[in-house]
Amino acid sequence: MLLTITLIIFSLVVINLFLLKFSCNKTIKTQKVDKKPIVLRTRIVISSAEQTLAPTGS
């Protein structure tokens, strides 16, 4: 009785591992293309306009 249960469990584990091995989705790894990154240099123009302050009266 114990031997039968052990054999059944062992056979189920083997079948499970067999199915796991052959049922995995195999993905194709794409090769990375070595391209240099595009660097965009934006020029920020800051105008240095002076503001005249209103007289406060103090």
mmCIF file as gemmi writes it, N, C-alpha and C atoms, coordinates in Angstrom:
data_model
loop_
_atom_site.group_PDB
_atom_site.id
_atom_site.type_symbol
_atom_site.label_atom_id
_atom_site.label_alt_id
_atom_site.label_comp_id
_atom_site.label_asym_id
_atom_site.label_entity_id
_atom_site.label_seq_id
_atom_site.pdbx_PDB_ins_code
_atom_site.Cartn_x
_atom_site.Cartn_y
_atom_site.Cartn_z
_atom_site.occupancy
_atom_site.B_iso_or_equiv
_atom_site.pdbx_formal_charge
_atom_site.auth_seq_id
_atom_site.auth_asym_id
_atom_site.pdbx_PDB_model_num
ATOM 1 N N . MET Axp A 1 ? 0.827 -1.194 0 1 0 ? 1 A 1
ATOM 2 C CA . MET Axp A 1 ? 0 0 0 1 0 ? 1 A 1
ATOM 3 C C . MET Axp A 1 ? 0.868 1.253 0 1 0 ? 1 A 1
ATOM 4 N N . LEU Axp A 2 ? 1.835 1.307 0.9 1 0 ? 2 A 1
ATOM 5 C CA . LEU Axp A 2 ? 2.726 2.466 0.981 1 0 ? 2 A 1
ATOM 6 C C . LEU Axp A 2 ? 3.604 2.558 -0.269 1 0 ? 2 A 1
ATOM 7 N N . LEU Axp A 3 ? 4.024 1.417 -0.77 1 0 ? 3 A 1
ATOM 8 C CA . LEU Axp A 3 ? 4.841 1.397 -1.981 1 0 ? 3 A 1
ATOM 9 C C . LEU Axp A 3 ? 4.045 1.902 -3.188 1 0 ? 3 A 1
ATOM 10 N N . THR Axp A 4 ? 2.786 1.531 -3.259 1 0 ? 4 A 1
ATOM 11 C CA . THR Axp A 4 ? 1.93 1.964 -4.361 1 0 ? 4 A 1
ATOM 12 C C . THR Axp A 4 ? 1.743 3.477 -4.338 1 0 ? 4 A 1
ATOM 13 N N . ILE Axp A 5 ? 1.487 4.035 -3.161 1 0 ? 5 A 1
ATOM 14 C CA . ILE Axp A 5 ? 1.299 5.482 -3.038 1 0 ? 5 A 1
ATOM 15 C C . ILE Axp A 5 ? 2.596 6.211 -3.391 1 0 ? 5 A 1
ATOM 16 N N . THR Axp A 6 ? 3.712 5.695 -2.96 1 0 ? 6 A 1
ATOM 17 C CA . THR Axp A 6 ? 5.007 6.303 -3.251 1 0 ? 6 A 1
ATOM 18 C C . THR Axp A 6 ? 5.295 6.285 -4.751 1 0 ? 6 A 1
ATOM 19 N N . LEU Axp A 7 ? 4.992 5.167 -5.387 1 0 ? 7 A 1
ATOM 20 C CA . LEU Axp A 7 ? 5.215 5.075 -6.831 1 0 ? 7 A 1
ATOM 21 C C . LEU Axp A 7 ? 4.293 6.005 -7.615 1 0 ? 7 A 1
ATOM 22 N N . ILE Axp A 8 ? 3.073 6.125 -7.18 1 0 ? 8 A 1
ATOM 23 C CA . ILE Axp A 8 ? 2.128 7.021 -7.871 1 0 ? 8 A 1
ATOM 24 C C . ILE Axp A 8 ? 2.577 8.469 -7.734 1 0 ? 8 A 1
ATOM 25 N N . ILE Axp A 9 ? 2.953 8.874 -6.531 1 0 ? 9 A 1
ATOM 26 C CA . ILE Axp A 9 ? 3.402 10.257 -6.313 1 0 ? 9 A 1
ATOM 27 C C . ILE Axp A 9 ? 4.684 10.527 -7.1 1 0 ? 9 A 1
ATOM 28 N N . PHE Axp A 10 ? 5.607 9.59 -7.09 1 0 ? 10 A 1
ATOM 29 C CA . PHE Axp A 10 ? 6.85 9.749 -7.834 1 0 ? 10 A 1
ATOM 30 C C . PHE Axp A 10 ? 6.582 9.861 -9.335 1 0 ? 10 A 1
ATOM 31 N N . SER Axp A 11 ? 5.688 9.027 -9.849 1 0 ? 11 A 1
ATOM 32 C CA . SER Axp A 11 ? 5.382 9.088 -11.273 1 0 ? 11 A 1
ATOM 33 C C . SER Axp A 11 ? 4.693 10.405 -11.639 1 0 ? 11 A 1
ATOM 34 N N . LEU Axp A 12 ? 3.834 10.91 -10.761 1 0 ? 12 A 1
ATOM 35 C CA . LEU Axp A 12 ? 3.186 12.194 -11.025 1 0 ? 12 A 1
ATOM 36 C C . LEU Axp A 12 ? 4.199 13.338 -11.022 1 0 ? 12 A 1
ATOM 37 N N . VAL Axp A 13 ? 5.154 13.279 -10.122 1 0 ? 13 A 1
ATOM 38 C CA . VAL Axp A 13 ? 6.197 14.316 -10.085 1 0 ? 13 A 1
ATOM 39 C C . VAL Axp A 13 ? 7.036 14.262 -11.356 1 0 ? 13 A 1
ATOM 40 N N . VAL Axp A 14 ? 7.385 13.075 -11.807 1 0 ? 14 A 1
ATOM 41 C CA . VAL Axp A 14 ? 8.183 12.927 -13.03 1 0 ? 14 A 1
ATOM 42 C C . VAL Axp A 14 ? 7.403 13.444 -14.239 1 0 ? 14 A 1
ATOM 43 N N . ILE Axp A 15 ? 6.142 13.1 -14.308 1 0 ? 15 A 1
ATOM 44 C CA . ILE Axp A 15 ? 5.311 13.586 -15.42 1 0 ? 15 A 1
ATOM 45 C C . ILE Axp A 15 ? 5.2 15.109 -15.371 1 0 ? 15 A 1
ATOM 46 N N . ASN Axp A 16 ? 5.048 15.651 -14.183 1 0 ? 16 A 1
ATOM 47 C CA . ASN Axp A 16 ? 4.953 17.104 -14.029 1 0 ? 16 A 1
ATOM 48 C C . ASN Axp A 16 ? 6.234 17.788 -14.495 1 0 ? 16 A 1
ATOM 49 N N . LEU Axp A 17 ? 7.374 17.257 -14.101 1 0 ? 17 A 1
ATOM 50 C CA . LEU Axp A 17 ? 8.645 17.841 -14.532 1 0 ? 17 A 1
ATOM 51 C C . LEU Axp A 17 ? 8.847 17.703 -16.036 1 0 ? 17 A 1
ATOM 52 N N . PHE Axp A 18 ? 8.424 16.588 -16.586 1 0 ? 18 A 1
ATOM 53 C CA . PHE Axp A 18 ? 8.516 16.378 -18.031 1 0 ? 18 A 1
ATOM 54 C C . PHE Axp A 18 ? 7.663 17.396 -18.791 1 0 ? 18 A 1
ATOM 55 N N . LEU Axp A 19 ? 6.451 17.6 -18.326 1 0 ? 19 A 1
ATOM 56 C CA . LEU Axp A 19 ? 5.576 18.583 -18.974 1 0 ? 19 A 1
ATOM 57 C C . LEU Axp A 19 ? 6.101 20.004 -18.794 1 0 ? 19 A 1
ATOM 58 N N . LEU Axp A 20 ? 6.656 20.272 -17.646 1 0 ? 20 A 1
ATOM 59 C CA . LEU Axp A 20 ? 7.209 21.6 -17.407 1 0 ? 20 A 1
ATOM 60 C C . LEU Axp A 20 ? 8.391 21.881 -18.328 1 0 ? 20 A 1
ATOM 61 N N . LYS Axp A 21 ? 9.188 20.9 -18.555 1 0 ? 21 A 1
ATOM 62 C CA . LYS Axp A 21 ? 10.364 21.072 -19.41 1 0 ? 21 A 1
ATOM 63 C C . LYS Axp A 21 ? 9.977 21.352 -20.852 1 0 ? 21 A 1
ATOM 64 N N . PHE Axp A 22 ? 8.988 20.673 -21.363 1 0 ? 22 A 1
ATOM 65 C CA . PHE Axp A 22 ? 8.661 20.784 -22.779 1 0 ? 22 A 1
ATOM 66 C C . PHE Axp A 22 ? 7.498 21.711 -23.087 1 0 ? 22 A 1
ATOM 67 N N . SER Axp A 23 ? 6.895 22.307 -22.096 1 0 ? 23 A 1
ATOM 68 C CA . SER Axp A 23 ? 5.769 23.193 -22.386 1 0 ? 23 A 1
ATOM 69 C C . SER Axp A 23 ? 6.119 24.656 -22.199 1 0 ? 23 A 1
ATOM 70 N N . CYS Axp A 24 ? 7.35 24.979 -21.87 1 0 ? 24 A 1
ATOM 71 C CA . CYS Axp A 24 ? 7.74 26.374 -21.673 1 0 ? 24 A 1
ATOM 72 C C . CYS Axp A 24 ? 7.755 27.098 -23.011 1 0 ? 24 A 1
ATOM 73 N N . ASN Axp A 25 ? 7.276 28.35 -22.997 1 0 ? 25 A 1
ATOM 74 C CA . ASN Axp A 25 ? 7.335 29.178 -24.192 1 0 ? 25 A 1
ATOM 75 C C . ASN Axp A 25 ? 8.767 29.645 -24.379 1 0 ? 25 A 1
ATOM 76 N N . LYS Axp A 26 ? 9.306 29.355 -25.511 1 0 ? 26 A 1
ATOM 77 C CA . LYS Axp A 26 ? 10.679 29.752 -25.779 1 0 ? 26 A 1
ATOM 78 C C . LYS Axp A 26 ? 10.655 31.078 -26.538 1 0 ? 26 A 1
ATOM 79 N N . THR Axp A 27 ? 11.293 32.068 -25.965 1 0 ? 27 A 1
ATOM 80 C CA . THR Axp A 27 ? 11.354 33.377 -26.599 1 0 ? 27 A 1
ATOM 81 C C . THR Axp A 27 ? 12.714 33.559 -27.241 1 0 ? 27 A 1
ATOM 82 N N . ILE Axp A 28 ? 12.692 34.229 -28.342 1 0 ? 28 A 1
ATOM 83 C CA . ILE Axp A 28 ? 13.932 34.497 -29.064 1 0 ? 28 A 1
ATOM 84 C C . ILE Axp A 28 ? 14.495 35.811 -28.547 1 0 ? 28 A 1
ATOM 85 N N . LYS Axp A 29 ? 15.734 35.775 -28.104 1 0 ? 29 A 1
ATOM 86 C CA . LYS Axp A 29 ? 16.366 36.984 -27.6 1 0 ? 29 A 1
ATOM 87 C C . LYS Axp A 29 ? 16.857 37.816 -28.778 1 0 ? 29 A 1
ATOM 88 N N . THR Axp A 30 ? 16.446 39.069 -28.788 1 0 ? 30 A 1
ATOM 89 C CA . THR Axp A 30 ? 16.9 39.951 -29.853 1 0 ? 30 A 1
ATOM 90 C C . THR Axp A 30 ? 18.241 40.548 -29.481 1 0 ? 30 A 1
ATOM 91 N N . GLN Axp A 31 ? 19.069 40.683 -30.467 1 0 ? 31 A 1
ATOM 92 C CA . GLN Axp A 31 ? 20.382 41.254 -30.222 1 0 ? 31 A 1
ATOM 93 C C . GLN Axp A 31 ? 20.265 42.769 -30.175 1 0 ? 31 A 1
ATOM 94 N N . LYS Axp A 32 ? 21.019 43.357 -29.274 1 0 ? 32 A 1
ATOM 95 C CA . LYS Axp A 32 ? 20.999 44.807 -29.141 1 0 ? 32 A 1
ATOM 96 C C . LYS Axp A 32 ? 21.823 45.425 -30.267 1 0 ? 32 A 1
ATOM 97 N N . VAL Axp A 33 ? 21.271 46.462 -30.849 1 0 ? 33 A 1
ATOM 98 C CA . VAL Axp A 33 ? 21.969 47.176 -31.906 1 0 ? 33 A 1
ATOM 99 C C . VAL Axp A 33 ? 22.758 48.291 -31.231 1 0 ? 33 A 1
ATOM 100 N N . ASP Axp A 34 ? 24.047 48.319 -31.505 1 0 ? 34 A 1
ATOM 101 C CA . ASP Axp A 34 ? 24.897 49.334 -30.891 1 0 ? 34 A 1
ATOM 102 C C . ASP Axp A 34 ? 24.763 50.644 -31.661 1 0 ? 34 A 1
ATOM 103 N N . LYS Axp A 35 ? 23.887 51.485 -31.185 1 0 ? 35 A 1
ATOM 104 C CA . LYS Axp A 35 ? 23.709 52.801 -31.781 1 0 ? 35 A 1
ATOM 105 C C . LYS Axp A 35 ? 24.07 53.837 -30.743 1 0 ? 35 A 1
ATOM 106 N N . LYS Axp A 36 ? 24.684 54.877 -31.208 1 0 ? 36 A 1
ATOM 107 C CA . LYS Axp A 36 ? 25.018 55.96 -30.292 1 0 ? 36 A 1
ATOM 108 C C . LYS Axp A 36 ? 23.74 56.739 -29.985 1 0 ? 36 A 1
ATOM 109 N N . PRO Axp A 37 ? 23.578 57.148 -28.743 1 0 ? 37 A 1
ATOM 110 C CA . PRO Axp A 37 ? 22.371 57.907 -28.411 1 0 ? 37 A 1
ATOM 111 C C . PRO Axp A 37 ? 22.401 59.299 -29.044 1 0 ? 37 A 1
ATOM 112 N N . ILE Axp A 38 ? 21.259 59.774 -29.414 1 0 ? 38 A 1
ATOM 113 C CA . ILE Axp A 38 ? 21.144 61.091 -30.022 1 0 ? 38 A 1
ATOM 114 C C . ILE Axp A 38 ? 21.04 62.114 -28.899 1 0 ? 38 A 1
ATOM 115 N N . VAL Axp A 39 ? 21.962 63.04 -28.895 1 0 ? 39 A 1
ATOM 116 C CA . VAL Axp A 39 ? 21.977 64.064 -27.856 1 0 ? 39 A 1
ATOM 117 C C . VAL Axp A 39 ? 21.473 65.35 -28.48 1 0 ? 39 A 1
ATOM 118 N N . LEU Axp A 40 ? 20.382 65.85 -27.954 1 0 ? 40 A 1
ATOM 119 C CA . LEU Axp A 40 ? 19.821 67.108 -28.426 1 0 ? 40 A 1
ATOM 120 C C . LEU Axp A 40 ? 20.272 68.213 -27.496 1 0 ? 40 A 1
ATOM 121 N N . ARG Axp A 41 ? 20.983 69.152 -28.035 1 0 ? 41 A 1
ATOM 122 C CA . ARG Axp A 41 ? 21.45 70.265 -27.221 1 0 ? 41 A 1
ATOM 123 C C . ARG Axp A 41 ? 20.544 71.454 -27.468 1 0 ? 41 A 1
ATOM 124 N N . THR Axp A 42 ? 19.765 71.769 -26.488 1 0 ? 42 A 1
ATOM 125 C CA . THR Axp A 42 ? 18.87 72.912 -26.61 1 0 ? 42 A 1
ATOM 126 C C . THR Axp A 42 ? 19.513 74.095 -25.909 1 0 ? 42 A 1
ATOM 127 N N . ARG Axp A 43 ? 19.481 75.208 -26.558 1 0 ? 43 A 1
ATOM 128 C CA . ARG Axp A 43 ? 20.048 76.416 -25.984 1 0 ? 43 A 1
ATOM 129 C C . ARG Axp A 43 ? 18.94 77.184 -25.281 1 0 ? 43 A 1
ATOM 130 N N . ILE Axp A 44 ? 19.177 77.463 -24.027 1 0 ? 44 A 1
ATOM 131 C CA . ILE Axp A 44 ? 18.216 78.226 -23.249 1 0 ? 44 A 1
ATOM 132 C C . ILE Axp A 44 ? 18.734 79.664 -23.159 1 0 ? 44 A 1
ATOM 133 N N . VAL Axp A 45 ? 17.948 80.581 -23.677 1 0 ? 45 A 1
ATOM 134 C CA . VAL Axp A 45 ? 18.344 81.982 -23.68 1 0 ? 45 A 1
ATOM 135 C C . VAL Axp A 45 ? 17.617 82.669 -22.539 1 0 ? 45 A 1
ATOM 136 N N . ILE Axp A 46 ? 18.401 83.202 -21.607 1 0 ? 46 A 1
ATOM 137 C CA . ILE Axp A 46 ? 17.82 83.927 -20.482 1 0 ? 46 A 1
ATOM 138 C C . ILE Axp A 46 ? 18.126 85.401 -20.689 1 0 ? 46 A 1
ATOM 139 N N . SER Axp A 47 ? 17.079 86.148 -20.874 1 0 ? 47 A 1
ATOM 140 C CA . SER Axp A 47 ? 17.293 87.591 -21.069 1 0 ? 47 A 1
ATOM 141 C C . SER Axp A 47 ? 17.426 88.243 -19.703 1 0 ? 47 A 1
ATOM 142 N N . SER Axp A 48 ? 18.452 89.041 -19.571 1 0 ? 48 A 1
ATOM 143 C CA . SER Axp A 48 ? 18.702 89.696 -18.292 1 0 ? 48 A 1
ATOM 144 C C . SER Axp A 48 ? 18.134 91.119 -18.319 1 0 ? 48 A 1
ATOM 145 N N . ALA Axp A 49 ? 16.845 91.216 -18.365 1 0 ? 49 A 1
ATOM 146 C CA . ALA Axp A 49 ? 16.182 92.519 -18.397 1 0 ? 49 A 1
ATOM 147 C C . ALA Axp A 49 ? 16.05 93.017 -16.963 1 0 ? 49 A 1
ATOM 148 N N . GLU Axp A 50 ? 16.485 94.27 -16.745 1 0 ? 50 A 1
ATOM 149 C CA . GLU Axp A 50 ? 16.41 94.84 -15.409 1 0 ? 50 A 1
ATOM 150 C C . GLU Axp A 50 ? 15.031 95.448 -15.204 1 0 ? 50 A 1
ATOM 151 N N . GLN Axp A 51 ? 14.49 95.21 -14.059 1 0 ? 51 A 1
ATOM 152 C CA . GLN Axp A 51 ? 13.191 95.78 -13.741 1 0 ? 51 A 1
ATOM 153 C C . GLN Axp A 51 ? 13.401 96.96 -12.803 1 0 ? 51 A 1
ATOM 154 N N . THR Axp A 52 ? 12.742 98.03 -13.126 1 0 ? 52 A 1
ATOM 155 C CA . THR Axp A 52 ? 12.824 99.191 -12.242 1 0 ? 52 A 1
ATOM 156 C C . THR Axp A 52 ? 11.723 99.076 -11.201 1 0 ? 52 A 1
ATOM 157 N N . LEU Axp A 53 ? 12.08 99.274 -9.96 1 0 ? 53 A 1
ATOM 158 C CA . LEU Axp A 53 ? 11.114 99.15 -8.884 1 0 ? 53 A 1
ATOM 159 C C . LEU Axp A 53 ? 10.397 100.464 -8.659 1 0 ? 53 A 1
ATOM 160 N N . ALA Axp A 54 ? 9.175 100.354 -8.307 1 0 ? 54 A 1
ATOM 161 C CA . ALA Axp A 54 ? 8.367 101.548 -8.037 1 0 ? 54 A 1
ATOM 162 C C . ALA Axp A 54 ? 8.794 102.135 -6.689 1 0 ? 54 A 1
ATOM 163 N N . PRO Axp A 55 ? 8.745 103.46 -6.545 1 0 ? 55 A 1
ATOM 164 C CA . PRO Axp A 55 ? 9.095 104.072 -5.243 1 0 ? 55 A 1
ATOM 165 C C . PRO Axp A 55 ? 8.064 103.699 -4.186 1 0 ? 55 A 1
ATOM 166 N N . THR Axp A 56 ? 8.594 103.347 -3.023 1 0 ? 56 A 1
ATOM 167 C CA . THR Axp A 56 ? 7.691 102.911 -1.961 1 0 ? 56 A 1
ATOM 168 C C . THR Axp A 56 ? 7.274 104.073 -1.06 1 0 ? 56 A 1
ATOM 169 N N . GLY Axp A 57 ? 8.002 105.153 -1.059 1 0 ? 57 A 1
ATOM 170 C CA . GLY Axp A 57 ? 7.626 106.309 -0.251 1 0 ? 57 A 1
ATOM 171 C C . GLY Axp A 57 ? 8.162 106.273 1.157 1 0 ? 57 A 1
ATOM 172 N N . SER Axp A 58 ? 8.996 105.327 1.463 1 0 ? 58 A 1
ATOM 173 C CA . SER Axp A 58 ? 9.492 105.309 2.826 1 0 ? 58 A 1
ATOM 174 C C . SER Axp A 58 ? 10.858 105.96 2.944 1 0 ? 58 A 1
